[in-house]
XYZ file of C-alpha atoms in Angstrom:
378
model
C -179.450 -129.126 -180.828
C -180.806 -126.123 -182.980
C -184.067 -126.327 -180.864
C -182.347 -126.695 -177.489
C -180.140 -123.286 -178.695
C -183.382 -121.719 -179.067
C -184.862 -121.960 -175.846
C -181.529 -121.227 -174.428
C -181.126 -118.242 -176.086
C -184.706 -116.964 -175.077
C -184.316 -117.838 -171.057
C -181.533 -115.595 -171.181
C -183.265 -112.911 -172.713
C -185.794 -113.361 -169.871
C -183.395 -113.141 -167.365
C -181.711 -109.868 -168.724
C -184.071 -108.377 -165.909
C -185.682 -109.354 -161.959
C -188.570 -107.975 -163.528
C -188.790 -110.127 -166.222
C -187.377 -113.113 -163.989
C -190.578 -112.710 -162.383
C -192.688 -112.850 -164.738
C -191.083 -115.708 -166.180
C -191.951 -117.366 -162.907
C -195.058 -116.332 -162.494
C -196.333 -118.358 -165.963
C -194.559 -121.453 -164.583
C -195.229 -121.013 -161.227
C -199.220 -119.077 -161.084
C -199.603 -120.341 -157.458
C -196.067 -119.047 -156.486
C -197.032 -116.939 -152.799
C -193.087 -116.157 -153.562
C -193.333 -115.167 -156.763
C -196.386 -113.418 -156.654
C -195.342 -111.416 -153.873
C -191.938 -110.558 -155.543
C -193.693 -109.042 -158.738
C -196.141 -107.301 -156.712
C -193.359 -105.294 -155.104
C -191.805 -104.764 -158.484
C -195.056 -103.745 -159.772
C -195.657 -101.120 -157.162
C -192.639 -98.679 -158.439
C -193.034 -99.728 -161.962
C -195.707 -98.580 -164.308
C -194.700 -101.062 -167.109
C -195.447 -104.043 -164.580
C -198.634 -102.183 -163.933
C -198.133 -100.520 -161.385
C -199.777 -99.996 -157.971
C -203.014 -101.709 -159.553
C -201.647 -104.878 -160.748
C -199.570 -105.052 -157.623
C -203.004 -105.393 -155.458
C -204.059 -107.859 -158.057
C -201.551 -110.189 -157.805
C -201.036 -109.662 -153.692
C -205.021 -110.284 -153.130
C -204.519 -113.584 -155.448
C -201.544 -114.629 -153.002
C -204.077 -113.656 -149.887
C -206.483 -115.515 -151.232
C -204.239 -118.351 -151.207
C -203.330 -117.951 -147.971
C -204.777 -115.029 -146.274
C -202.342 -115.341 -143.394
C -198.884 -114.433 -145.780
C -197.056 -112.066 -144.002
C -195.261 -110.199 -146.495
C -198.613 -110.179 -148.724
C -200.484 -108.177 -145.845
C -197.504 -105.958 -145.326
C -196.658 -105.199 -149.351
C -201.188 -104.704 -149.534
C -200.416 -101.952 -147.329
C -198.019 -100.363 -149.320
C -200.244 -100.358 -151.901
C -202.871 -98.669 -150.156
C -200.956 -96.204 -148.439
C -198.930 -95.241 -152.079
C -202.832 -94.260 -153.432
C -203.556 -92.413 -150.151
C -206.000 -94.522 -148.836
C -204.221 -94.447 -145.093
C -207.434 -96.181 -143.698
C -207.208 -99.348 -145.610
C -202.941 -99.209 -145.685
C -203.811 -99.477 -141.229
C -206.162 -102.313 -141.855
C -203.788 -104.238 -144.120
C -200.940 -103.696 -142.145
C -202.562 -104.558 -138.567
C -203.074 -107.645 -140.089
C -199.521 -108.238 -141.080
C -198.518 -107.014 -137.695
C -200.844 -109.602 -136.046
C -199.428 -112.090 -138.200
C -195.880 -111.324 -137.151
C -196.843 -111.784 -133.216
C -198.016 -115.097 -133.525
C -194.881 -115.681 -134.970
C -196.115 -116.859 -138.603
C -195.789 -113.883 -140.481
C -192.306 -112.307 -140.291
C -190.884 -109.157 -140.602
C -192.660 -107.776 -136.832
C -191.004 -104.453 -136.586
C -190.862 -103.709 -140.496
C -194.921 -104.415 -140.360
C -195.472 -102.266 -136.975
C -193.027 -99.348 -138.558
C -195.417 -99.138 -141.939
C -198.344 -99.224 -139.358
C -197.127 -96.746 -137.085
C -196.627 -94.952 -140.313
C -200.285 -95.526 -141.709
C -201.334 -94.250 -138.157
C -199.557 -90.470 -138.535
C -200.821 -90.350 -142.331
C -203.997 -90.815 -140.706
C -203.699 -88.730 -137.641
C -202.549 -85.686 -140.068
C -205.112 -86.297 -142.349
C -207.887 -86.175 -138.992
C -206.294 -83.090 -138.493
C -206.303 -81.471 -141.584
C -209.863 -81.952 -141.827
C -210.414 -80.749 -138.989
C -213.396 -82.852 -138.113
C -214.754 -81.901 -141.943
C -215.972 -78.767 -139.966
C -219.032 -80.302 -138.550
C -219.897 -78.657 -135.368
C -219.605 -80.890 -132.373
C -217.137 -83.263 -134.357
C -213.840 -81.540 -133.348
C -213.482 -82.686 -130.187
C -214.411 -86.241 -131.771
C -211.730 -85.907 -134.551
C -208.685 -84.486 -132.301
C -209.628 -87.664 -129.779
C -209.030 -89.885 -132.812
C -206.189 -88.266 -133.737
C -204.210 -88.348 -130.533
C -205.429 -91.929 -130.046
C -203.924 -92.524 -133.663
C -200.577 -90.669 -132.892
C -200.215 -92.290 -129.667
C -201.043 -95.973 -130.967
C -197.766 -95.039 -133.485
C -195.691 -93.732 -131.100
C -196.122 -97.243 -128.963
C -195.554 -99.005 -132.123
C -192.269 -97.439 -132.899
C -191.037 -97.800 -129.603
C -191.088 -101.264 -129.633
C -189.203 -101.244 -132.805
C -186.534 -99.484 -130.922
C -186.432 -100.974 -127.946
C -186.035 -104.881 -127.340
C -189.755 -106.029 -126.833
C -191.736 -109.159 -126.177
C -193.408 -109.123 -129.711
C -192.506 -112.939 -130.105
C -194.614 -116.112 -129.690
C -192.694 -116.590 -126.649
C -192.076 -114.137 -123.932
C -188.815 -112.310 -124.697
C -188.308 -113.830 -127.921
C -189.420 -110.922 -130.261
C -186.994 -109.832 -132.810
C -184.222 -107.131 -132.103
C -184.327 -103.567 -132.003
C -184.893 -101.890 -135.305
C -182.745 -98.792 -135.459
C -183.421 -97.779 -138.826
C -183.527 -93.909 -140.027
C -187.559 -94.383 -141.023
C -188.159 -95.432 -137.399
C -186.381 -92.637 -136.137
C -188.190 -90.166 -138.707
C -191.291 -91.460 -137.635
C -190.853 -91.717 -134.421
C -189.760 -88.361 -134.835
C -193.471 -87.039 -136.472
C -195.203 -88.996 -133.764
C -193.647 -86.539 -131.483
C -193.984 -83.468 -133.352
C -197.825 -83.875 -134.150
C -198.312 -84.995 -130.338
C -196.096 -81.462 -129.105
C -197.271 -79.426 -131.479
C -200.638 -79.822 -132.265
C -201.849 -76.194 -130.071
C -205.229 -76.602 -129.626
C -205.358 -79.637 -131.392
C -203.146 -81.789 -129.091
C -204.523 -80.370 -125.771
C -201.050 -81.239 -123.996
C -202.149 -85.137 -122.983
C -199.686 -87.105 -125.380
C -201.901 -90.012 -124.660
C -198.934 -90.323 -121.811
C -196.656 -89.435 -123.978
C -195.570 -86.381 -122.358
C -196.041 -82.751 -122.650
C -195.736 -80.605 -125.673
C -192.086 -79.451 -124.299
C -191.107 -83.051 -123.961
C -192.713 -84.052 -126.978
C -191.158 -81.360 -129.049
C -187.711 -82.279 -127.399
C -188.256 -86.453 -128.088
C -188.908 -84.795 -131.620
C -185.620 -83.134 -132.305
C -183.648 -85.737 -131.312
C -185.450 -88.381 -133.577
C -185.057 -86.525 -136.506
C -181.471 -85.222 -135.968
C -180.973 -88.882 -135.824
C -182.672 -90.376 -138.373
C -180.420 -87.904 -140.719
C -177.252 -88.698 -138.902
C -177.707 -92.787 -138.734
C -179.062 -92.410 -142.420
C -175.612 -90.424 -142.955
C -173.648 -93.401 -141.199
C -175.496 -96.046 -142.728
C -174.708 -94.415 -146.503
C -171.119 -94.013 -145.628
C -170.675 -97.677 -145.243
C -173.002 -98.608 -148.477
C -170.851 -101.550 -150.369
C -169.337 -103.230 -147.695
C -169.887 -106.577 -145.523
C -172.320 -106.182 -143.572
C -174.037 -103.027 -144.312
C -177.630 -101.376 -144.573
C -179.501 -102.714 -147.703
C -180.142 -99.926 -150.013
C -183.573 -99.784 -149.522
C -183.283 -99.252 -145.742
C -181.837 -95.576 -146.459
C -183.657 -92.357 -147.153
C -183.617 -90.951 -150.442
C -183.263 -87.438 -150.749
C -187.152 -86.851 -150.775
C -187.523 -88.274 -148.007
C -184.611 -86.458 -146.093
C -185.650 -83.318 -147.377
C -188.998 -84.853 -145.506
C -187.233 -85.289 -142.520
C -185.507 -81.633 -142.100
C -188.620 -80.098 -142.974
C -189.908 -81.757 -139.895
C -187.002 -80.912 -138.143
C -187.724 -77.683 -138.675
C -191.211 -76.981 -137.573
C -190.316 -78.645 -134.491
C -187.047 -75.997 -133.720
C -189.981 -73.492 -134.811
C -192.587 -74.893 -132.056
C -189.733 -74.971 -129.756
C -188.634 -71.133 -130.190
C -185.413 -71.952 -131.983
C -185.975 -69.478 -134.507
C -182.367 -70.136 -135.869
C -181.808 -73.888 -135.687
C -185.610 -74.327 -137.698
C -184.137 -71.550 -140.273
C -181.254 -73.919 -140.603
C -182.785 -77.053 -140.986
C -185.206 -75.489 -143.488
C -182.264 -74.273 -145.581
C -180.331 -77.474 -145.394
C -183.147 -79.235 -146.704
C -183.991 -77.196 -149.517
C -179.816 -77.361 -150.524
C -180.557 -81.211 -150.758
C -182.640 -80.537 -154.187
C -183.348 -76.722 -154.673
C -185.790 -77.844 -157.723
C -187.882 -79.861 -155.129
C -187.512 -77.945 -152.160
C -190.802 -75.726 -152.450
C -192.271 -76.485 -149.061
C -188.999 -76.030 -146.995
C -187.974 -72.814 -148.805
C -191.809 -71.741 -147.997
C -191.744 -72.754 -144.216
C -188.280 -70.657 -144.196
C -190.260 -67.319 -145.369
C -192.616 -68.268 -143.030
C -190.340 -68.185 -140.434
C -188.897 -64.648 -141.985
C -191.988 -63.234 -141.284
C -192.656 -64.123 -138.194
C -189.332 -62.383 -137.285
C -190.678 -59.005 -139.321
C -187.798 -59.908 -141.718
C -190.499 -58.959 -144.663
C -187.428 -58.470 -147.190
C -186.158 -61.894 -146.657
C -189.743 -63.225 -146.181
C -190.894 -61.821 -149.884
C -187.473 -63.377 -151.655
C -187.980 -66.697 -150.426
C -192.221 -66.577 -151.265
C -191.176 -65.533 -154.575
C -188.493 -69.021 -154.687
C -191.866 -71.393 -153.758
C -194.175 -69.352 -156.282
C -190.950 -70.276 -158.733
C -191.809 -74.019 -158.055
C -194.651 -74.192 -157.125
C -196.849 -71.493 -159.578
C -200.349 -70.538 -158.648
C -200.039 -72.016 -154.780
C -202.655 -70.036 -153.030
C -200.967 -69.954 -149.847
C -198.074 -68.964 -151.426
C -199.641 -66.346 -153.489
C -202.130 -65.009 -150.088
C -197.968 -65.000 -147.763
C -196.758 -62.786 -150.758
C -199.796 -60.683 -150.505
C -199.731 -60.357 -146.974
C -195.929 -59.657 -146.664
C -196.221 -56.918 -149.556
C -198.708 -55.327 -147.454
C -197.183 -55.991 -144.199
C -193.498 -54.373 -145.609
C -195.504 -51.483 -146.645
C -194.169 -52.633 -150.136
C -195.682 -52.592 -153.086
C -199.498 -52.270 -152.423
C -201.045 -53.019 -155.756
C -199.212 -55.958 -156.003
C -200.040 -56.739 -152.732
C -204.234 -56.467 -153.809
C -202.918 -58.257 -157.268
C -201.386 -61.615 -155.033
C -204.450 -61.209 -152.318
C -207.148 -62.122 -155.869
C -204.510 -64.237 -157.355
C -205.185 -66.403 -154.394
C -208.807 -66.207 -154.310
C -208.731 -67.322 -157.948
C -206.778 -69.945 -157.145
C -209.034 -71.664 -155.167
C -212.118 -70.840 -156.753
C -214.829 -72.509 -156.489
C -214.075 -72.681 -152.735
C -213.725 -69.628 -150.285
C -211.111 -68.561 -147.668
C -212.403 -66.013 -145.025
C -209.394 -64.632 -143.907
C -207.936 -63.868 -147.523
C -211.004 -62.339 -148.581
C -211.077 -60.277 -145.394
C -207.256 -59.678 -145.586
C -208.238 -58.181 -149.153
C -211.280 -55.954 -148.241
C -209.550 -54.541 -145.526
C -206.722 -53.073 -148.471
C -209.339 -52.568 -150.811
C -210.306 -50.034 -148.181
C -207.068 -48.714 -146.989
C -206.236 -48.034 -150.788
C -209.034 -46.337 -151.484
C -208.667 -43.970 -148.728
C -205.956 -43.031 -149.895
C -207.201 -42.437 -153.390
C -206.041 -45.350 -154.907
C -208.040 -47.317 -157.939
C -207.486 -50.656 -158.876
């Protein structure tokens, strides 16, 4: 009896937890696809289960067991797309997608969302490189890009819309209507609309950038206002599960988006408020909406209101060279403070050292000059 109190006593400590429930499992059960899968997940936000690396441990194991599990493919992606590598999160997850058209994978639209996802990362990150700057690879790299954005937008239009994505014509799984869709949908549109020379007005037949930039605004308004429905009705039958609803990194995410596409619109005041409702959300976190907002101030000639919000990001976000090359610029543009103009202007270049910017070194020769004209020494 003693004995049998014992083990009692211990399975309940084990089971204190889902964490440790798993693991538990997983010694009785190695072979578990259910179990291994489970952890993996667990794994993924928690660095005492190991984290992102033991979660692609134990989700290859279950792929190697049976390299068709859907929710394997689709959690390998997370994994991949968590450490930034966007190329192998599309290659996990177009697998997982696959899976879920033939019918023997599950979860279709939660597998072509993360894609469509994995696409944008990868579309932005095209873009931000810009080609790497290779002559005669620009062209190559915007094609990909649209191609990329494009693909996505497709992708989360089916989630949205009723589609034939079963085994059987008609059968596919219902719309889902959830605030990532909409948010990403959202992007897709922005980053098609918006891309200047970069999205040469095609849309892959998407539309133009006015319609794209339009599509955009009302994706994101309503990702924020279902996510604001769906939280209202957290805790009773029938509602969202928890993990279907945007955290408030992820909103702040979502206004910031909002914003840039009110900016590439011309709604000077609608992007200022959606920048400034964002940043409210988590002031401590909000260094890249309060920046777009003095952004934004400046391009109005509001320099005053420009420099006070700068000086907010360089709060939270000390020794940002763009930050510290704005503050410059607006100093100098305000007619401010001119040494501490020069002073942000090599703050910057520090900042990035060993690598060069041409148009903050230029920005600072060309004061070095007007302040020595004017019989100023550094």
């Amino acid at each position: 009896g003693l004995a049998l109190g014992r083990t009692s006593v211990a399975r309940n400590a084990e089971w204190r937890s889902e964490a440790t429930l798993f693991e538990s499992a997983l010694e009785v059960c190695p072979y578990s696809l259910k179990v291994l899968s489970n952890l993996a997940l667990r794994a993924l936000d928690e660095e005492a289960l190991g984290g992102p690396a033991r979660a692609g441990e134990l989700l290859d194991k279950a792929l190697a067991i049976e390299p068709g599990f859907g929710s394997a493919l689709l959690n390998r992606g997370l994994v991949a797309s968590r450490g930034g590598d966007h190329t192998g999160a599309a290659r996990w997850l177009e697998r997982a997608a696959y899976q879920a058209k033939r019918g023997t994978g599950g979860g279709g639209h939660k597998a072509r969302a993360l894609l469509a996802r994995s696409y944008i990362q990868l579309a932005m990150q095209i873009k931000d490189q810009g080609g790497a700057g290779v002559v005669g690879k620009l062209d190559e790299a915007r094609a990909e890009a649209e191609a990329l954005l494009s693909e996505a937008a497709d992708l989360l239009d089916q989630c949205l819309n009723q589609g034939g994505s079963g085994p059987k014509e008609g059968t596919g799984p219902p719309p889902l209507k959830l605030p990532f869709v909409h948010w990403n949908r959202g992007l897709a549109a922005l980053e098609l609309g918006d891309g200047g020379d970069w999205a040469r007005g095609g849309g892959g037949g998407h539309g133009g950038g006015g319609e794209q930039l339009g599509r955009a605004t009302w994706e994101l308004e309503e990702a924020l206002a279902l996510n604001g429905r769906l939280s209202g009705l957290a805790g009773l039958p029938g509602a969202a599960d928890p993990g279907d609803l945007l955290d408030t990194s992820a909103q702040q995410s979502v206004y910031n988006a909002l914003g840039l596409a009110h900016r590439a619109a011309g709604s000077a005041d609608q992007a200022l408020e959606a920048f400034d409702r964002g940043a409210s959300l988590d002031p401590s976190a909000g260094y890249e909406l309060i920046a777009n907002a003095a952004g934004l101030l400046a391009d109005s000639g509001d320099w005053a209101g420009a420099l006070g919000r700068y000086e907010q990001a360089l709060k939270l976000n000390p020794g940002d060279p763009a930050v510290l090359s704005n503050l410059g610029w607006a100093h100098e543009r305000s007619e401010g403070d001119l040494g501490k103009a020069l002073g942000f202007y090599r703050a910057a270049l520090d900042a990035l050292r060993p690598r060069r910017h041409a148009q903050i070194e230029a920005n600072l020769r060309n004061l070095e000059v007007k302040l020595e004209a004017q019989g100023w020494q550094a």
